[in-house]
N, CA, C and O atoms as a DFTB+ gen file, in Angstrom:
636 C
 N C O
     1  1       2.602     -15.544      10.860
     2  2       4.180     -16.182      10.961
     3  2       5.202     -15.045      11.246
     4  3       5.275     -13.887      10.834
     5  1       6.117     -15.928      12.264
     6  2       7.287     -15.027      13.093
     7  2       8.329     -15.245      11.801
     8  3       8.567     -16.250      11.132
     9  1       8.795     -14.023      11.741
    10  2      10.136     -13.840      10.884
    11  2      11.211     -13.993      11.814
    12  3      11.148     -13.498      12.940
    13  1      12.375     -14.770      11.335
    14  2      13.545     -14.392      11.918
    15  2      14.477     -13.345      11.653
    16  3      14.024     -12.622      10.766
    17  1      15.640     -12.953      12.076
    18  2      16.530     -12.343      11.919
    19  2      16.936     -12.095      10.479
    20  3      17.169     -10.994       9.979
    21  1      16.992     -13.425       9.812
    22  2      17.307     -13.463       8.391
    23  2      16.341     -13.374       7.576
    24  3      16.701     -12.964       6.473
    25  1      14.934     -13.657       7.700
    26  2      13.883     -13.364       7.121
    27  2      13.880     -11.911       7.204
    28  3      14.075     -11.426       6.090
    29  1      13.714     -10.952       8.214
    30  2      13.448      -9.854       8.092
    31  2      14.742      -9.072       7.553
    32  3      14.609      -7.890       7.236
    33  1      15.826      -9.619       7.456
    34  2      16.984      -8.857       6.619
    35  2      16.525      -9.031       4.923
    36  3      16.477      -8.101       4.119
    37  1      16.270     -10.196       4.691
    38  2      15.950     -10.734       3.070
    39  2      14.689      -9.605       3.000
    40  3      14.807      -8.792       2.084
    41  1      13.624      -9.479       3.772
    42  2      12.480      -8.725       3.168
    43  2      12.888      -7.231       3.258
    44  3      12.248      -6.408       2.602
    45  1      13.921      -6.845       4.038
    46  2      14.512      -5.197       3.879
    47  2      15.111      -5.154       2.603
    48  3      14.828      -4.280       1.783
    49  1      16.083      -6.232       2.357
    50  2      16.748      -6.191       1.063
    51  2      15.837      -5.781       0.096
    52  3      15.930      -4.734      -0.545
    53  1      14.741      -6.813      -0.031
    54  2      13.975      -6.864      -1.142
    55  2      13.209      -5.606      -1.369
    56  3      12.962      -5.139      -2.481
    57  1      12.800      -5.018      -0.052
    58  2      12.203      -3.478       0.069
    59  2      12.938      -2.676      -0.803
    60  3      12.461      -1.928      -1.656
    61  1      14.413      -2.904      -0.496
    62  2      15.236      -1.724      -0.991
    63  2      15.409      -2.036      -2.457
    64  3      15.446      -1.053      -3.197
    65  1      15.533      -3.332      -3.058
    66  2      15.734      -3.633      -4.381
    67  2      15.048      -4.882      -4.880
    68  3      15.636      -5.954      -5.029
    69  1      13.896      -4.699      -5.102
    70  2      13.153      -5.853      -5.398
    71  2      13.534      -6.761      -6.563
    72  3      13.020      -7.863      -6.753
    73  1      14.621      -6.124      -7.444
    74  2      15.393      -6.792      -8.576
    75  2      16.502      -7.630      -7.995
    76  3      17.142      -8.318      -8.791
    77  1      16.821      -7.668      -6.704
    78  2      18.119      -8.051      -6.262
    79  2      18.046      -9.732      -6.502
    80  3      16.999     -10.375      -6.424
    81  1      19.041     -10.161      -6.733
    82  2      19.113     -11.677      -7.291
    83  2      19.149     -12.440      -5.845
    84  3      19.524     -11.949      -4.781
    85  1      18.682     -13.717      -6.066
    86  2      18.971     -14.702      -4.788
    87  2      20.374     -14.491      -4.381
    88  3      20.658     -14.032      -3.275
    89  1      21.218     -14.809      -5.230
    90  2      22.868     -14.849      -4.956
    91  2      23.223     -13.664      -4.440
    92  3      24.158     -13.705      -3.641
    93  1      22.593     -12.296      -4.740
    94  2      23.193     -11.178      -4.126
    95  2      22.404     -11.007      -2.629
    96  3      22.906     -10.501      -1.625
    97  1      21.448     -11.396      -2.714
    98  2      20.713     -11.522      -1.181
    99  2      21.443     -12.353      -0.412
   100  3      21.972     -11.784       0.543
   101  1      21.697     -13.779      -0.527
   102  2      22.530     -14.635      -0.151
   103  2      23.820     -14.182       0.545
   104  3      24.244     -14.526       1.648
   105  1      24.370     -13.296      -0.385
   106  2      25.859     -12.955       0.163
   107  2      25.633     -11.794       1.196
   108  3      26.512     -11.586       2.031
   109  1      24.535     -11.057       1.178
   110  2      24.502     -10.138       2.042
   111  2      23.785     -10.699       3.596
   112  3      23.844     -10.042       4.636
   113  1      23.157     -11.971       3.467
   114  2      22.545     -12.578       4.804
   115  2      23.583     -13.704       5.188
   116  3      23.622     -14.098       6.353
   117  1      24.316     -14.161       4.352
   118  2      25.061     -15.667       4.726
   119  2      24.727     -16.586       4.536
   120  3      25.064     -17.527       5.255
   121  1      23.779     -16.766       3.315
   122  2      22.794     -18.011       2.615
   123  2      23.317     -18.352       1.285
   124  3      24.096     -17.580       0.727
   125  1      23.031     -19.202       0.864
   126  2      23.369     -19.967      -0.512
   127  2      22.289     -19.273      -1.312
   128  3      21.454     -18.767      -0.562
   129  1      22.017     -19.072      -2.720
   130  2      21.220     -18.543      -3.432
   131  2      19.711     -19.561      -3.351
   132  3      18.546     -19.167      -3.302
   133  1      20.189     -20.838      -3.357
   134  2      18.896     -21.645      -3.369
   135  2      18.525     -21.496      -1.650
   136  3      17.353     -21.864      -1.728
   137  1      18.689     -21.267      -0.476
   138  2      18.422     -21.020       0.579
   139  2      17.537     -19.620       0.420
   140  3      16.403     -19.448       0.867
   141  1      18.046     -19.012      -0.056
   142  2      17.358     -17.757      -0.119
   143  2      15.931     -17.600      -0.718
   144  3      14.998     -16.968      -0.222
   145  1      15.948     -18.396      -2.040
   146  2      14.983     -18.611      -2.844
   147  2      13.689     -19.429      -2.058
   148  3      12.495     -19.137      -2.133
   149  1      14.238     -20.406      -1.380
   150  2      13.131     -21.414      -0.497
   151  2      12.612     -20.283       0.390
   152  3      11.403     -20.054       0.377
   153  1      13.530     -19.467       1.258
   154  2      12.929     -18.415       2.076
   155  2      11.616     -17.628       1.601
   156  3      10.496     -17.597       2.111
   157  1      12.204     -16.904       0.273
   158  2      11.261     -16.088       0.002
   159  2       9.979     -16.930      -0.894
   160  3       8.962     -16.267      -1.098
   161  1      10.006     -17.880      -1.243
   162  2       8.882     -18.822      -1.697
   163  2       8.292     -18.917      -0.323
   164  3       7.105     -18.591      -0.337
   165  1       8.718     -19.243       0.799
   166  2       7.896     -19.557       2.207
   167  2       7.309     -18.224       2.395
   168  3       6.107     -18.170       2.652
   169  1       7.956     -17.197       2.307
   170  2       7.556     -15.997       2.786
   171  2       6.167     -15.736       1.794
   172  3       5.054     -15.405       2.204
   173  1       6.501     -15.942       0.616
   174  2       5.354     -15.386      -0.402
   175  2       4.182     -16.459      -0.200
   176  3       2.994     -16.137      -0.183
   177  1       4.583     -17.593      -0.070
   178  2       3.353     -18.476       0.261
   179  2       2.577     -18.429       1.351
   180  3       1.439     -18.896       1.302
   181  1       3.060     -17.877       2.459
   182  2       2.222     -17.550       3.786
   183  2       2.008     -16.094       3.752
   184  3       1.449     -15.511       4.680
   185  1       2.427     -15.519       2.735
   186  2       1.166     -14.252       2.658
   187  2       2.246     -12.951       3.177
   188  3       1.727     -11.851       2.985
   189  1       3.591     -12.889       3.770
   190  2       4.174     -12.025       4.177
   191  2       4.859     -11.378       3.047
   192  3       4.943     -10.154       3.138
   193  1       5.333     -11.891       2.071
   194  2       5.492     -11.179       0.840
   195  2       4.009     -11.310      -0.225
   196  3       3.402     -12.353      -0.468
   197  1       3.715     -10.061      -0.683
   198  2       2.594     -10.152      -1.457
   199  2       2.602      -9.814      -3.029
   200  3       1.693      -9.920      -3.851
   201  1       3.968      -9.360      -3.180
   202  2       4.426      -9.282      -4.776
   203  2       5.659      -8.501      -4.469
   204  3       6.168      -8.104      -3.421
   205  1       6.004      -8.402      -5.873
   206  2       7.374      -7.614      -6.018
   207  2       6.928      -6.760      -6.981
   208  3       6.218      -7.305      -7.826
   209  1       7.145      -5.442      -7.141
   210  2       6.755      -4.264      -7.791
   211  2       7.907      -3.271      -8.176
   212  3       9.098      -3.466      -7.930
   213  1       7.486      -2.396      -8.688
   214  2       8.474      -1.075      -9.302
   215  2       7.696      -0.048      -8.669
   216  3       6.469      -0.018      -8.766
   217  1       8.322       0.740      -8.066
   218  2       7.841       1.804      -7.217
   219  2       8.245       3.249      -8.257
   220  3       9.350       3.755      -8.453
   221  1       7.164       3.567      -8.689
   222  2       7.332       5.068      -9.930
   223  2       7.112       6.297      -9.167
   224  3       6.565       6.399      -8.069
   225  1       7.668       7.316      -9.982
   226  2       7.456       8.585      -9.231
   227  2       6.349       9.194     -10.035
   228  3       6.489       9.522     -11.214
   229  1       5.112       9.347      -9.267
   230  2       3.928       9.579     -10.406
   231  2       3.980      11.148     -10.958
   232  3       3.359      11.361     -11.999
   233  1       4.517      12.006     -10.479
   234  2       4.847      13.059     -11.401
   235  2       5.473      12.830     -12.261
   236  3       5.094      13.451     -13.254
   237  1       6.526      12.050     -12.475
   238  2       7.470      12.077     -13.541
   239  2       6.539      11.591     -14.722
   240  3       6.703      12.045     -15.855
   241  1       5.632      10.729     -14.460
   242  2       4.806      10.246     -15.469
   243  2       3.198      10.894     -15.902
   244  3       2.358      10.325     -16.599
   245  1       3.097      12.142     -15.303
   246  2       1.859      13.072     -15.372
   247  2       0.972      12.789     -14.330
   248  3      -0.152      13.241     -14.547
   249  1       1.092      12.227     -13.329
   250  2       0.270      12.169     -12.178
   251  2       0.508      12.513     -10.805
   252  3       0.481      11.813      -9.793
   253  1       0.824      14.137     -11.031
   254  2       1.274      14.670     -10.082
   255  2       0.660      15.477      -8.676
   256  3       1.234      15.942      -7.691
   257  1      -0.767      15.410      -9.073
   258  2      -1.908      15.761      -8.119
   259  2      -2.296      14.592      -7.203
   260  3      -2.487      13.445      -7.609
   261  1      -2.387      14.974      -5.997
   262  2      -2.477      13.638      -4.766
   263  2      -3.543      14.464      -3.716
   264  3      -3.534      15.644      -3.365
   265  1      -4.317      13.520      -3.420
   266  2      -5.334      14.163      -2.284
   267  2      -6.071      13.085      -1.786
   268  3      -6.405      12.186      -2.558
   269  1      -6.435      13.042      -0.345
   270  2      -7.021      12.214       0.411
   271  2      -8.590      12.594       0.454
   272  3      -8.964      13.708       0.821
   273  1      -9.351      11.718       0.106
   274  2     -11.021      12.039       0.243
   275  2     -11.474      11.319       1.363
   276  3     -11.273      10.115       1.519
   277  1     -12.085      12.048       2.144
   278  2     -13.136      11.305       3.337
   279  2     -14.289      11.237       2.483
   280  3     -14.704      12.067       1.675
   281  1     -14.930       9.617       2.936
   282  2     -16.206       9.537       2.204
   283  2     -16.981       9.501       3.275
   284  3     -16.497       8.743       4.116
   285  1     -18.193      10.096       3.688
   286  2     -19.428       9.964       4.492
   287  2     -20.547       9.195       3.801
   288  3     -21.215       9.677       2.886
   289  1     -20.720       7.904       4.321
   290  2     -21.586       7.178       3.633
   291  2     -23.223       6.997       4.117
   292  3     -23.563       7.292       5.262
   293  1     -23.981       6.589       3.323
   294  2     -25.516       6.459       4.208
   295  2     -25.375       5.302       4.890
   296  3     -24.476       4.498       4.647
   297  1     -26.303       5.139       5.831
   298  2     -26.277       4.099       7.024
   299  2     -26.195       2.568       6.106
   300  3     -26.624       2.268       4.992
   301  1     -25.551       1.911       6.995
   302  2     -25.499       0.602       6.736
   303  2     -24.739       0.359       5.378
   304  3     -25.081      -0.659       4.775
   305  1     -23.935       1.001       4.907
   306  2     -23.214       0.822       3.818
   307  2     -21.651      -0.157       4.251
   308  3     -20.776       0.261       5.010
   309  1     -21.638      -1.262       3.668
   310  2     -20.892      -2.176       3.910
   311  2     -19.353      -1.652       3.231
   312  3     -19.300      -0.812       2.333
   313  1     -18.361      -2.191       3.725
   314  2     -17.007      -2.031       3.338
   315  2     -17.188      -2.516       1.846
   316  3     -16.939      -1.743       0.921
   317  1     -17.636      -3.835       1.620
   318  2     -17.781      -4.285       0.367
   319  2     -18.504      -3.751      -0.771
   320  3     -18.384      -3.919      -1.985
   321  1     -19.273      -3.075      -0.065
   322  2     -20.193      -1.913      -1.140
   323  2     -19.101      -0.678      -1.647
   324  3     -18.995      -0.258      -2.800
   325  1     -18.350      -0.240      -0.489
   326  2     -17.636       0.937      -1.012
   327  2     -16.555       0.309      -1.634
   328  3     -16.168       1.245      -2.333
   329  1     -15.808      -0.600      -1.870
   330  2     -14.867      -1.485      -2.519
   331  2     -15.493      -1.620      -3.787
   332  3     -14.973      -0.960      -4.687
   333  1     -16.472      -2.305      -4.078
   334  2     -17.015      -2.230      -5.188
   335  2     -17.147      -1.110      -6.314
   336  3     -16.893      -1.102      -7.518
   337  1     -17.691      -0.090      -5.349
   338  2     -17.794       1.226      -5.906
   339  2     -16.462       1.944      -6.477
   340  3     -16.400       2.668      -7.471
   341  1     -15.484       1.597      -5.671
   342  2     -14.123       2.407      -6.103
   343  2     -13.218       1.347      -6.923
   344  3     -12.038       1.661      -7.081
   345  1     -13.642       0.185      -7.429
   346  2     -12.850      -0.764      -8.024
   347  2     -13.184      -0.304      -9.776
   348  3     -14.263      -0.347     -10.367
   349  1     -12.164       0.022     -10.164
   350  2     -12.025       0.135     -11.637
   351  2     -11.934       1.585     -11.666
   352  3     -12.141       2.040     -12.791
   353  1     -11.666       2.517     -10.692
   354  2     -11.449       3.728     -10.816
   355  2      -9.957       4.168     -10.775
   356  3      -9.487       4.593      -9.719
   357  1      -9.304       4.087     -11.751
   358  2      -7.893       4.510     -12.037
   359  2      -7.048       5.234     -11.218
   360  3      -5.879       4.865     -11.097
   361  1      -7.466       6.221     -10.630
   362  2      -6.941       7.375      -9.966
   363  2      -7.183       6.681      -8.357
   364  3      -6.646       7.326      -7.457
   365  1      -7.643       5.922      -8.106
   366  2      -7.765       5.349      -6.852
   367  2      -6.575       4.457      -6.131
   368  3      -6.654       3.232      -6.229
   369  1      -5.589       4.989      -5.485
   370  2      -4.282       4.101      -4.997
   371  2      -4.510       3.272      -3.840
   372  3      -3.978       2.167      -3.741
   373  1      -5.405       3.832      -2.811
   374  2      -5.900       2.970      -1.834
   375  2      -6.871       3.440      -1.165
   376  3      -6.952       4.668      -1.178
   377  1      -7.827       2.742      -0.438
   378  2      -8.920       3.191       0.126
   379  2      -9.148       2.143       1.508
   380  3      -9.052       0.916       1.486
   381  1      -9.471       2.994       2.687
   382  2      -9.575       2.314       3.942
   383  2     -10.965       2.650       4.442
   384  3     -11.571       3.615       3.976
   385  1     -11.493       1.855       5.401
   386  2     -12.412       2.023       6.193
   387  2     -11.621       2.603       7.601
   388  3     -10.598       2.001       7.929
   389  1     -11.996       3.561       8.295
   390  2     -11.551       4.413       9.216
   391  2     -12.559       4.597      10.423
   392  3     -13.784       4.512      10.339
   393  1     -11.870       4.847      11.481
   394  2     -12.638       5.427      12.595
   395  2     -12.841       7.120      12.491
   396  3     -12.259       7.878      11.716
   397  1     -13.732       7.418      13.395
   398  2     -13.964       8.966      13.127
   399  2     -15.188       9.134      12.658
   400  3     -15.969       8.185      12.730
   401  1     -15.621      10.431      12.057
   402  2     -16.320      11.060      11.601
   403  2     -16.770      10.206      10.071
   404  3     -17.870       9.766       9.737
   405  1     -15.561      10.186       9.400
   406  2     -15.880       9.844       8.182
   407  2     -15.743       7.999       7.920
   408  3     -15.000       7.300       8.609
   409  1     -16.595       7.475       6.827
   410  2     -16.475       6.277       6.868
   411  2     -15.129       5.359       6.101
   412  3     -14.712       4.231       6.363
   413  1     -14.732       6.235       5.197
   414  2     -13.787       6.050       4.383
   415  2     -12.639       6.955       3.977
   416  3     -12.946       8.066       3.545
   417  1     -11.560       6.677       4.046
   418  2     -10.689       7.525       3.324
   419  2     -10.176       6.906       1.957
   420  3     -10.004       5.694       1.832
   421  1      -9.929       7.869       0.882
   422  2      -9.708       7.162      -0.233
   423  2      -8.310       8.055      -0.760
   424  3      -8.473       9.275      -0.742
   425  1      -7.229       7.661      -1.131
   426  2      -6.124       8.058      -1.569
   427  2      -5.989       8.040      -3.128
   428  3      -5.813       7.007      -3.774
   429  1      -6.108       9.500      -3.747
   430  2      -6.221       9.179      -5.254
   431  2      -5.046       9.996      -5.738
   432  3      -4.355      10.706      -5.007
   433  1      -4.867       9.815      -7.171
   434  2      -3.922      10.828      -7.998
   435  2      -4.436      11.122      -9.117
   436  3      -5.161      10.298      -9.675
   437  1      -4.201      12.234      -9.628
   438  2      -4.724      12.685     -10.606
   439  2      -3.434      13.603     -11.614
   440  3      -2.438      14.146     -11.136
   441  1      -3.831      13.562     -13.118
   442  2      -2.982      14.658     -13.687
   443  2      -2.897      16.137     -13.010
   444  3      -1.880      16.771     -12.728
   445  1      -4.153      16.473     -12.845
   446  2      -3.956      18.022     -12.398
   447  2      -5.190      18.470     -11.614
   448  3      -6.044      17.611     -11.396
   449  1      -5.333      19.373     -11.288
   450  2      -6.518      19.764     -10.180
   451  2      -7.906      19.465     -11.170
   452  3      -8.916      18.892     -10.762
   453  1      -7.741      19.902     -12.330
   454  2      -9.242      19.614     -13.224
   455  2     -10.000      17.973     -13.224
   456  3     -11.164      17.579     -13.157
   457  1      -8.454      17.205     -13.356
   458  2      -8.780      15.695     -13.372
   459  2      -9.300      15.274     -11.649
   460  3     -10.121      14.474     -11.201
   461  1      -8.559      16.050     -11.157
   462  2      -8.838      15.446      -9.411
   463  2     -10.426      15.952      -9.273
   464  3     -11.267      15.191      -8.794
   465  1     -10.695      17.015      -9.635
   466  2     -12.312      17.605      -9.451
   467  2     -13.177      16.512     -10.086
   468  3     -14.128      16.014      -9.484
   469  1     -12.756      16.103     -11.523
   470  2     -13.910      15.279     -12.058
   471  2     -13.681      13.865     -11.009
   472  3     -14.694      13.306     -10.588
   473  1     -12.434      13.384     -10.659
   474  2     -12.301      12.008     -10.002
   475  2     -13.250      12.307      -8.491
   476  3     -13.845      11.423      -7.876
   477  1     -13.221      13.235      -8.246
   478  2     -14.138      13.691      -6.772
   479  2     -15.659      13.460      -7.123
   480  3     -16.429      12.730      -6.499
   481  1     -15.933      14.174      -8.175
   482  2     -17.139      13.870      -8.410
   483  2     -17.920      12.793      -8.950
   484  3     -19.142      12.680      -8.855
   485  1     -17.156      12.042      -9.500
   486  2     -17.537      10.607     -10.102
   487  2     -17.440       9.928      -8.694
   488  3     -18.430       9.231      -8.471
   489  1     -16.536       9.942      -7.705
   490  2     -16.609       9.136      -6.435
   491  2     -18.159       9.613      -5.817
   492  3     -19.147       8.896      -5.662
   493  1     -18.020      10.913      -5.560
   494  2     -19.131      11.491      -4.944
   495  2     -20.415      11.014      -5.266
   496  3     -21.374      10.935      -4.499
   497  1     -20.353      10.624      -6.758
   498  2     -21.610      10.189      -7.401
   499  2     -22.167       8.802      -7.229
   500  3     -23.242       8.456      -7.720
   501  1     -21.397       8.031      -6.518
   502  2     -21.719       6.719      -6.192
   503  2     -22.876       6.822      -5.115
   504  3     -22.919       7.649      -4.205
   505  1     -23.797       5.842      -5.381
   506  2     -25.256       5.957      -4.515
   507  2     -24.944       5.770      -3.116
   508  3     -25.735       6.251      -2.305
   509  1     -23.958       5.171      -2.711
   510  2     -23.807       5.128      -1.148
   511  2     -23.109       6.590      -0.345
   512  3     -23.238       6.834       0.854
   513  1     -22.423       7.377      -1.263
   514  2     -21.884       8.446      -0.683
   515  2     -22.894       9.396      -0.645
   516  3     -23.635       9.660      -1.592
   517  1     -22.934      10.121       0.914
   518  2     -23.541      11.181       1.374
   519  2     -22.840      12.617       0.885
   520  3     -23.332      13.486       0.165
   521  1     -21.837      12.585       1.367
   522  2     -20.883      13.686       0.800
   523  2     -19.453      13.226       1.039
   524  3     -19.160      12.112       1.473
   525  1     -18.499      14.284       0.683
   526  2     -16.849      13.873       0.778
   527  2     -16.460      15.065       1.034
   528  3     -17.095      16.091       0.788
   529  1     -15.109      14.964       1.678
   530  2     -14.171      16.144       1.926
   531  2     -12.923      15.705       1.628
   532  3     -12.438      14.613       1.926
   533  1     -12.292      16.827       0.874
   534  2     -10.975      16.481       0.231
   535  2      -9.844      17.029       0.849
   536  3     -10.031      18.068       1.482
   537  1      -8.641      16.533       0.807
   538  2      -7.512      17.176       1.497
   539  2      -6.569      17.237       0.482
   540  3      -6.164      16.122       0.153
   541  1      -6.008      18.318      -0.218
   542  2      -5.118      18.104      -1.110
   543  2      -3.721      17.800      -0.834
   544  3      -3.550      18.324       0.267
   545  1      -2.782      17.343      -1.131
   546  2      -1.295      16.661      -0.471
   547  2      -0.686      17.803      -1.252
   548  3      -0.984      17.986      -2.432
   549  1       0.381      18.766      -0.434
   550  2       1.181      19.672      -0.823
   551  2       2.651      19.119      -1.150
   552  3       3.371      19.496      -2.075
   553  1       2.988      17.970      -0.019
   554  2       4.146      17.683      -0.263
   555  2       4.135      16.262       0.458
   556  3       3.401      15.973       1.403
   557  1       4.986      15.498      -0.088
   558  2       5.121      14.097       0.895
   559  2       6.325      13.878       1.863
   560  3       7.407      13.464       1.449
   561  1       6.096      14.160       3.107
   562  2       7.105      14.065       3.964
   563  2       7.854      12.620       4.279
   564  3       9.077      12.529       4.376
   565  1       7.069      11.661       4.403
   566  2       7.853      10.686       4.709
   567  2       7.137       9.623       3.736
   568  3       5.925       9.455       3.867
   569  1       7.881       8.869       2.722
   570  2       6.976       7.507       2.221
   571  2       8.018       6.554       2.116
   572  3       8.898       6.417       1.266
   573  1       7.699       5.808       3.330
   574  2       8.739       4.508       3.321
   575  2       8.088       3.401       3.131
   576  3       6.883       3.238       3.325
   577  1       8.965       2.503       2.696
   578  2       8.405       1.065       2.129
   579  2       9.273      -0.054       3.043
   580  3       9.518      -1.154       2.547
   581  1       9.626       0.209       4.107
   582  2      10.338      -0.776       4.749
   583  2       9.646      -1.480       5.967
   584  3       8.544      -1.222       6.452
   585  1      10.501      -2.373       6.323
   586  2       9.635      -3.372       7.367
   587  2       9.998      -2.694       8.799
   588  3      11.069      -2.333       9.288
   589  1       8.760      -2.674       9.230
   590  2       8.971      -1.836      10.691
   591  2       9.171      -3.029      11.610
   592  3       9.006      -4.216      11.331
   593  1       9.600      -2.428      12.888
   594  2       9.803      -3.370      13.849
   595  2       8.879      -4.410      14.015
   596  3       7.711      -4.058      13.851
   597  1       9.106      -5.879      14.360
   598  2       8.014      -6.760      14.755
   599  2       7.296      -6.030      15.911
   600  3       7.776      -5.328      16.800
   601  1       5.913      -6.411      15.640
   602  2       5.058      -6.467      16.956
   603  2       5.683      -7.320      18.182
   604  3       6.510      -8.226      18.076
   605  1       5.185      -6.897      19.194
   606  2       6.013      -7.710      20.540
   607  2       5.493      -9.074      20.295
   608  3       6.375      -9.931      20.353
   609  1       4.296      -9.514      20.035
   610  2       3.731     -10.690      20.062
   611  2       4.180     -11.483      18.638
   612  3       3.755     -12.612      18.396
   613  1       4.883     -10.925      17.930
   614  2       5.318     -11.272      16.583
   615  2       6.811     -11.387      16.653
   616  3       7.459     -11.694      15.653
   617  1       7.373     -11.146      17.820
   618  2       9.174     -11.060      18.019
   619  2       9.682     -12.223      17.532
   620  3       9.075     -13.255      17.820
   621  1      10.874     -12.305      16.710
   622  2      11.692     -13.373      15.973
   623  2      11.580     -14.575      16.649
   624  3      11.348     -14.437      17.850
   625  1      11.671     -15.697      16.254
   626  2      11.701     -16.775      16.914
   627  2      13.163     -16.781      17.602
   628  3      14.204     -16.331      17.123
   629  1      12.955     -17.453      18.934
   630  2      14.133     -17.823      19.729
   631  2      14.476     -16.398      20.612
   632  3      15.603     -16.262      21.090
   633  1      13.669     -15.585      20.756
   634  2      13.751     -14.584      21.531
   635  2      13.147     -14.436      23.012
   636  3      13.313     -13.394      23.645
């Protein structure tokens, strides 16, 4: 789906404050509240907007330890099998299949190093995992949730 300039501004405003009202967004982009609602409904129905959420500070709620775990899996392990093995693990923030030596990278958060170790052991015990390699996050340098520039083939309509 192509986003026009107004759609991009609406998405950026929601990214900065998902609780902004249609009227507040409308005032910022020059549309009525009902026009903003229609656009947000369209962006949601088309999958551009996948949801509205709260961004928490994990350390403030006791989950201050963070790591990335590389998974090295047995031959012919499917992404579906990896996903199923990680589903239900509350510590998993995200997981991706990747290029390179590892088969997948898992982003996890834990209460402390002991909890991190338990989580790595639990993930490593999955039948498809041959070995793991962990990298502890010392500090988060960039953590942005903003709309990137559109890809060249997805330039706003009318350009």
